[in-house]
Coordinates of C-alpha atoms and ligand atoms in Angstrom, one line a residue:
M34 CA 128.0 46.2 126.5
S35 CA 130.0 47.7 129.3
T36 CA 128.2 50.7 130.8
R37 CA 131.4 52.2 132.2
Q38 CA 133.2 52.6 128.9
V39 CA 133.5 56.1 127.4
I40 CA 134.9 57.5 124.2
A41 CA 137.3 60.4 124.5
V42 CA 138.5 62.6 121.8
D43 CA 141.4 65.2 121.8
V44 CA 141.0 67.6 118.9
G45 CA 144.4 69.2 118.4
G46 CA 145.6 71.7 115.9
T47 CA 147.6 69.0 114.1
K48 CA 146.1 65.7 115.1
L49 CA 142.8 64.3 116.3
A50 CA 143.2 61.5 118.8
A51 CA 140.4 59.3 120.1
G52 CA 140.1 56.4 122.3
L53 CA 137.7 53.9 123.8
V54 CA 138.4 54.2 127.6
D55 CA 137.4 51.9 130.4
G56 CA 136.2 52.9 133.8
D57 CA 139.8 52.9 135.2
G58 CA 141.0 55.4 132.5
A59 CA 142.8 52.7 130.5
V60 CA 142.6 53.2 126.7
V61 CA 141.2 50.0 125.2
R62 CA 141.2 51.1 121.5
H63 CA 142.9 54.1 119.9
A64 CA 142.6 56.1 116.7
V65 CA 144.8 59.0 115.6
E66 CA 144.7 61.0 112.4
P67 CA 145.8 64.4 111.1
T68 CA 143.1 67.0 111.9
D69 CA 141.2 68.1 108.8
R70 CA 141.5 71.8 109.1
T71 CA 139.8 72.7 105.8
G72 CA 136.8 74.0 107.6
E73 CA 134.3 73.7 110.5
E74 CA 132.1 71.1 108.8
A75 CA 135.2 69.1 107.8
V76 CA 136.3 68.9 111.5
L77 CA 132.8 68.0 112.7
A78 CA 132.5 65.3 110.0
Q79 CA 135.9 63.9 110.9
L80 CA 135.0 63.9 114.6
E81 CA 131.8 62.0 114.0
R82 CA 133.5 59.5 111.7
V83 CA 136.3 58.7 114.2
I84 CA 133.8 58.4 117.1
G85 CA 131.6 56.2 115.0
G86 CA 134.6 53.9 114.2
L87 CA 135.1 53.3 117.9
A88 CA 131.5 53.1 118.9
D89 CA 130.9 49.4 118.1
G90 CA 132.7 48.6 121.4
G91 CA 129.7 50.2 123.2
F92 CA 130.0 53.4 125.2
S93 CA 128.0 55.3 127.7
A94 CA 129.3 58.9 127.5
L95 CA 131.5 61.0 125.2
G96 CA 134.2 63.5 126.3
V97 CA 135.7 65.9 123.8
G98 CA 138.7 68.1 124.5
I99 CA 139.1 71.0 122.1
P100 CA 141.5 74.0 121.8
S101 CA 138.5 76.4 122.1
T102 CA 136.9 78.6 124.7
I103 CA 133.7 76.9 125.9
D104 CA 130.4 78.1 127.1
Q105 CA 129.1 75.3 129.2
R106 CA 125.6 76.9 129.4
S107 CA 125.0 76.3 125.7
G108 CA 127.6 73.5 125.1
R109 CA 129.1 75.7 122.4
A110 CA 132.8 76.0 121.3
V111 CA 132.9 79.8 121.1
T112 CA 136.4 80.7 119.7
S113 CA 139.4 78.7 118.7
V114 CA 143.0 79.6 117.8
N115 CA 144.3 76.6 116.0
I116 CA 141.3 74.9 114.5
P117 CA 138.6 76.4 112.3
F118 CA 135.9 76.3 115.0
A119 CA 133.8 79.4 115.9
D120 CA 130.5 79.3 117.7
V121 CA 129.9 75.6 117.1
D122 CA 126.9 73.8 118.7
L123 CA 129.2 70.9 119.6
R124 CA 127.6 69.3 122.7
D125 CA 124.0 69.1 121.4
R126 CA 125.1 68.0 117.9
L127 CA 127.1 65.1 119.3
Q128 CA 124.5 64.2 121.8
E129 CA 121.9 64.0 119.1
R130 CA 124.1 62.0 116.8
F131 CA 125.3 59.4 119.4
G132 CA 122.5 59.4 122.0
V133 CA 124.8 59.5 125.0
P134 CA 125.8 62.3 127.5
V135 CA 128.5 64.5 126.0
M136 CA 131.0 66.6 127.9
I137 CA 133.1 69.2 126.1
E138 CA 136.1 70.7 127.7
N139 CA 138.9 73.0 126.8
D140 CA 142.0 71.0 126.1
G141 CA 144.1 72.8 128.7
N142 CA 141.5 72.1 131.3
A143 CA 141.3 68.5 130.2
A144 CA 145.1 68.2 130.6
A145 CA 144.9 69.7 134.1
V146 CA 142.3 67.1 135.1
A147 CA 144.5 64.3 133.8
E148 CA 147.7 65.5 135.5
H149 CA 145.8 66.1 138.7
R150 CA 144.2 62.7 138.7
L151 CA 146.8 60.5 137.2
G152 CA 150.0 62.5 136.5
A153 CA 152.5 65.0 138.0
A154 CA 149.9 66.7 140.3
R155 CA 148.5 63.6 142.0
G156 CA 147.7 64.5 145.6
A157 CA 148.0 68.2 145.1
R158 CA 144.9 70.4 145.9
H159 CA 146.0 73.6 144.2
V160 CA 147.5 73.4 140.7
V161 CA 148.3 75.7 137.9
M162 CA 148.7 73.8 134.6
L163 CA 150.3 75.3 131.5
T164 CA 150.6 73.5 128.2
L165 CA 153.2 74.9 125.8
G166 CA 152.7 74.0 122.2
T167 CA 151.7 76.0 119.1
G168 CA 149.9 78.2 121.7
V169 CA 149.9 78.3 125.5
G170 CA 147.0 76.5 127.1
G171 CA 146.1 76.4 130.8
G172 CA 143.9 74.9 133.5
L173 CA 143.3 75.5 137.1
I174 CA 142.7 73.0 139.9
L175 CA 141.5 74.9 142.9
D176 CA 140.7 73.1 146.1
D177 CA 141.0 69.8 144.4
R178 CA 138.5 70.6 141.6
L179 CA 138.8 71.9 138.0
Y180 CA 137.9 75.6 138.1
R181 CA 135.6 76.4 135.1
G182 CA 134.6 80.0 136.0
A183 CA 131.2 81.5 135.4
V184 CA 130.3 79.8 132.1
G185 CA 133.2 77.4 131.6
A186 CA 135.7 79.7 129.9
A187 CA 138.2 79.9 132.8
G188 CA 141.8 78.9 132.7
E189 CA 142.9 80.7 129.5
L190 CA 146.3 81.2 131.2
G191 CA 148.1 81.8 128.0
H192 CA 146.1 85.0 127.5
I193 CA 147.5 87.1 130.4
T194 CA 149.4 90.2 129.4
L195 CA 153.1 90.3 129.9
D196 CA 153.9 93.2 127.5
L197 CA 151.4 96.0 126.9
D198 CA 152.8 96.8 123.5
G199 CA 154.1 93.3 122.7
P200 CA 153.4 91.2 119.6
P201 CA 149.8 90.6 118.6
C202 CA 148.4 87.3 120.1
Q203 CA 147.6 84.4 117.9
G204 CA 144.4 83.4 116.0
A205 CA 141.2 84.9 117.3
C206 CA 142.8 86.5 120.4
P207 CA 142.6 90.3 120.2
G208 CA 145.3 90.8 122.8
R209 CA 148.9 91.9 122.6
G210 CA 152.0 90.6 124.4
H211 CA 150.1 87.7 125.9
L212 CA 152.0 84.8 127.5
E213 CA 151.0 82.8 124.4
A214 CA 152.7 85.4 122.1
M215 CA 155.8 85.3 124.2
A216 CA 156.3 81.7 125.4
S217 CA 154.7 79.3 122.9
G218 CA 156.5 77.1 120.4
L219 CA 155.5 79.6 117.7
A220 CA 156.9 82.5 119.7
A221 CA 160.2 80.6 120.1
E222 CA 160.2 79.9 116.3
R223 CA 159.8 83.7 115.7
L224 CA 162.8 84.5 118.0
A225 CA 164.8 81.8 116.3
A226 CA 164.1 83.1 112.9
R227 CA 165.3 86.5 114.0
A228 CA 168.5 85.0 115.3
V229 CA 169.1 83.2 112.0
A230 CA 168.6 86.5 110.1
E231 CA 170.8 88.6 112.5
R232 CA 173.6 86.0 113.1
P233 CA 174.0 83.6 110.2
E234 CA 177.3 82.5 111.8
G235 CA 175.6 81.4 115.0
D236 CA 174.4 77.8 115.8
L237 CA 170.9 78.4 114.5
G238 CA 172.1 80.3 111.4
R239 CA 174.5 77.4 110.5
A240 CA 171.8 74.8 111.0
A241 CA 169.3 76.8 108.9
A242 CA 171.9 77.1 106.2
A243 CA 172.4 73.4 106.3
G244 CA 168.7 73.0 105.5
R245 CA 167.4 72.2 109.0
R246 CA 163.9 73.4 109.8
V247 CA 164.1 76.1 112.5
D248 CA 161.5 74.8 115.0
P249 CA 161.4 74.0 118.7
R250 CA 162.9 70.5 118.1
L251 CA 166.0 72.1 116.6
L252 CA 166.1 74.7 119.4
V253 CA 166.1 72.0 122.0
E254 CA 168.7 69.9 120.2
L255 CA 171.2 72.8 119.8
A256 CA 170.6 74.3 123.2
A257 CA 171.3 71.0 124.9
A258 CA 174.6 70.9 123.1
G259 CA 175.9 74.1 124.7
P260 CA 175.7 77.9 124.8
G261 CA 174.7 79.7 121.7
D262 CA 171.8 81.4 120.0
A263 CA 169.4 78.4 120.5
R264 CA 170.2 78.4 124.3
D265 CA 169.6 82.2 124.3
V266 CA 166.2 81.8 122.6
L267 CA 165.1 79.2 125.2
D268 CA 166.5 81.4 128.0
H269 CA 164.4 84.3 126.7
V270 CA 161.3 82.2 126.4
G271 CA 161.9 80.7 129.8
F272 CA 162.2 84.1 131.3
H273 CA 158.8 85.2 129.9
L274 CA 157.3 81.9 131.0
G275 CA 158.7 82.6 134.5
V276 CA 157.2 86.1 134.5
G277 CA 153.8 84.6 133.6
I278 CA 154.1 81.9 136.3
S279 CA 155.2 84.4 138.9
G280 CA 151.9 86.4 138.4
L281 CA 149.9 83.2 138.5
V282 CA 151.6 82.1 141.7
N283 CA 150.8 85.5 143.3
V284 CA 147.1 85.1 142.3
F285 CA 146.4 81.5 143.0
N286 CA 149.1 80.4 145.6
P287 CA 149.3 76.9 144.0
E288 CA 151.5 74.2 145.6
L289 CA 152.4 73.0 142.1
V290 CA 152.8 74.5 138.6
V291 CA 152.8 71.7 136.0
V292 CA 154.2 72.6 132.6
G293 CA 153.2 70.2 129.7
G294 CA 152.6 70.2 126.0
G295 CA 155.0 69.4 123.2
F296 CA 157.3 72.3 123.7
A297 CA 157.7 71.4 127.4
K298 CA 160.1 68.7 126.1
A299 CA 162.6 71.5 126.4
G300 CA 162.5 70.6 130.1
E301 CA 165.1 72.4 132.2
L302 CA 166.2 74.5 129.3
L303 CA 162.9 76.4 129.8
L304 CA 162.1 75.6 133.5
A305 CA 165.4 76.6 135.0
P306 CA 165.2 80.2 133.7
A307 CA 161.5 80.3 134.6
R308 CA 162.2 79.1 138.2
R309 CA 164.9 81.8 138.5
V310 CA 162.4 84.6 137.6
V311 CA 159.8 83.1 139.9
S312 CA 162.3 83.2 142.8
E313 CA 163.2 86.8 142.1
R314 CA 159.8 88.3 141.4
T315 CA 157.1 86.5 143.4
L316 CA 155.6 87.4 146.8
V317 CA 156.3 85.3 149.8
P318 CA 155.1 83.0 151.2
A319 CA 153.5 81.8 147.9
R320 CA 157.0 81.9 146.3
D321 CA 158.5 79.5 148.8
T322 CA 155.7 77.0 148.8
V323 CA 155.4 76.4 145.0
T324 CA 157.2 73.7 143.0
I325 CA 157.4 74.0 139.2
V326 CA 157.6 70.6 137.4
E327 CA 157.2 69.0 134.0
A328 CA 154.0 67.2 133.2
E329 CA 154.0 63.4 133.3
L330 CA 151.4 62.2 130.9
G331 CA 152.9 63.6 127.7
P332 CA 150.7 64.0 124.6
E333 CA 148.0 61.7 126.0
A334 CA 147.0 64.2 128.7
G335 CA 144.3 65.8 126.7
L336 CA 142.7 62.4 125.7
V337 CA 142.9 61.0 129.2
G338 CA 141.5 64.3 130.7
A339 CA 138.5 64.2 128.2
A340 CA 137.9 60.6 129.3
L341 CA 138.0 61.5 133.0
V342 CA 135.5 64.3 132.5
A343 CA 133.1 61.9 130.7
L344 CA 133.5 59.3 133.4
D345 CA 132.8 62.0 136.1
A346 CA 129.6 62.9 134.2
L347 CA 128.5 59.2 134.4
E348 CA 129.4 59.1 138.2
G349 CA 127.5 62.3 138.8
G350 CA 124.5 60.9 136.9
Ligands
LIG1784 ZN1 146.0 86.1 123.7

């Protein structure tokens, strides 16, 4: 049994991915299934079953990335937006079940670790990571290390306020007008639905009438084809993303802002308007020393990050 193998799990709102990962971060075996969101116990049972299925390869630690705020003192997942997880005693429960050290990490933090170590932010010491999906996740690499804050809940970069009276934030978040409510895939869908209702003759309206699902994928497809409502929606979302990034650049002076997550597939359709706002609204010299790039690791970032966190725990003893 290899002592350097770990099992990593990325619990997403739609899918649960797990892997047996060797000491170099390479995924040896892989398992993916739709997340069972029928309840807390269902998610936990699924998590234990999937880990159990990989465990016969032998493993020395477990890393779990979850879309939740974490309290590292108690090892609890405190609140979650996209899975039915509230105040779950995750670390101790898994530790008891599998008898190995368990690290739990917010999924945005895990993605930041992965991009920093193996992806777009290799070699950078100060990095702001944003993951655009159903929500907006985040992670901070400050002085070459993941910044976890006082108890492990830092890096919720999607929950900074852009609009005092803006739309209510998602899930358990009590805020309004947060970056997540203005620049996530769901926010884009809401804007797109409004365009469909207001301008049925527009590109989005015609696609909807033809039976297409109005989602980020359709937005990207139509916006790439030329100007129209889809392009306007992505411009609008990119503008808000840029306002959020501008504030983060003023606060943290990162050399790199990495934008990942499924919705980041929109690429320059989002990043170009975001860069424009950052160049107009950010203080110098931070404005002139930051680069905004797309993530490199794609949907694997959360899994890889969870593995790296578990491997670090082994190194640290
Ligand atoms: Zn929020």
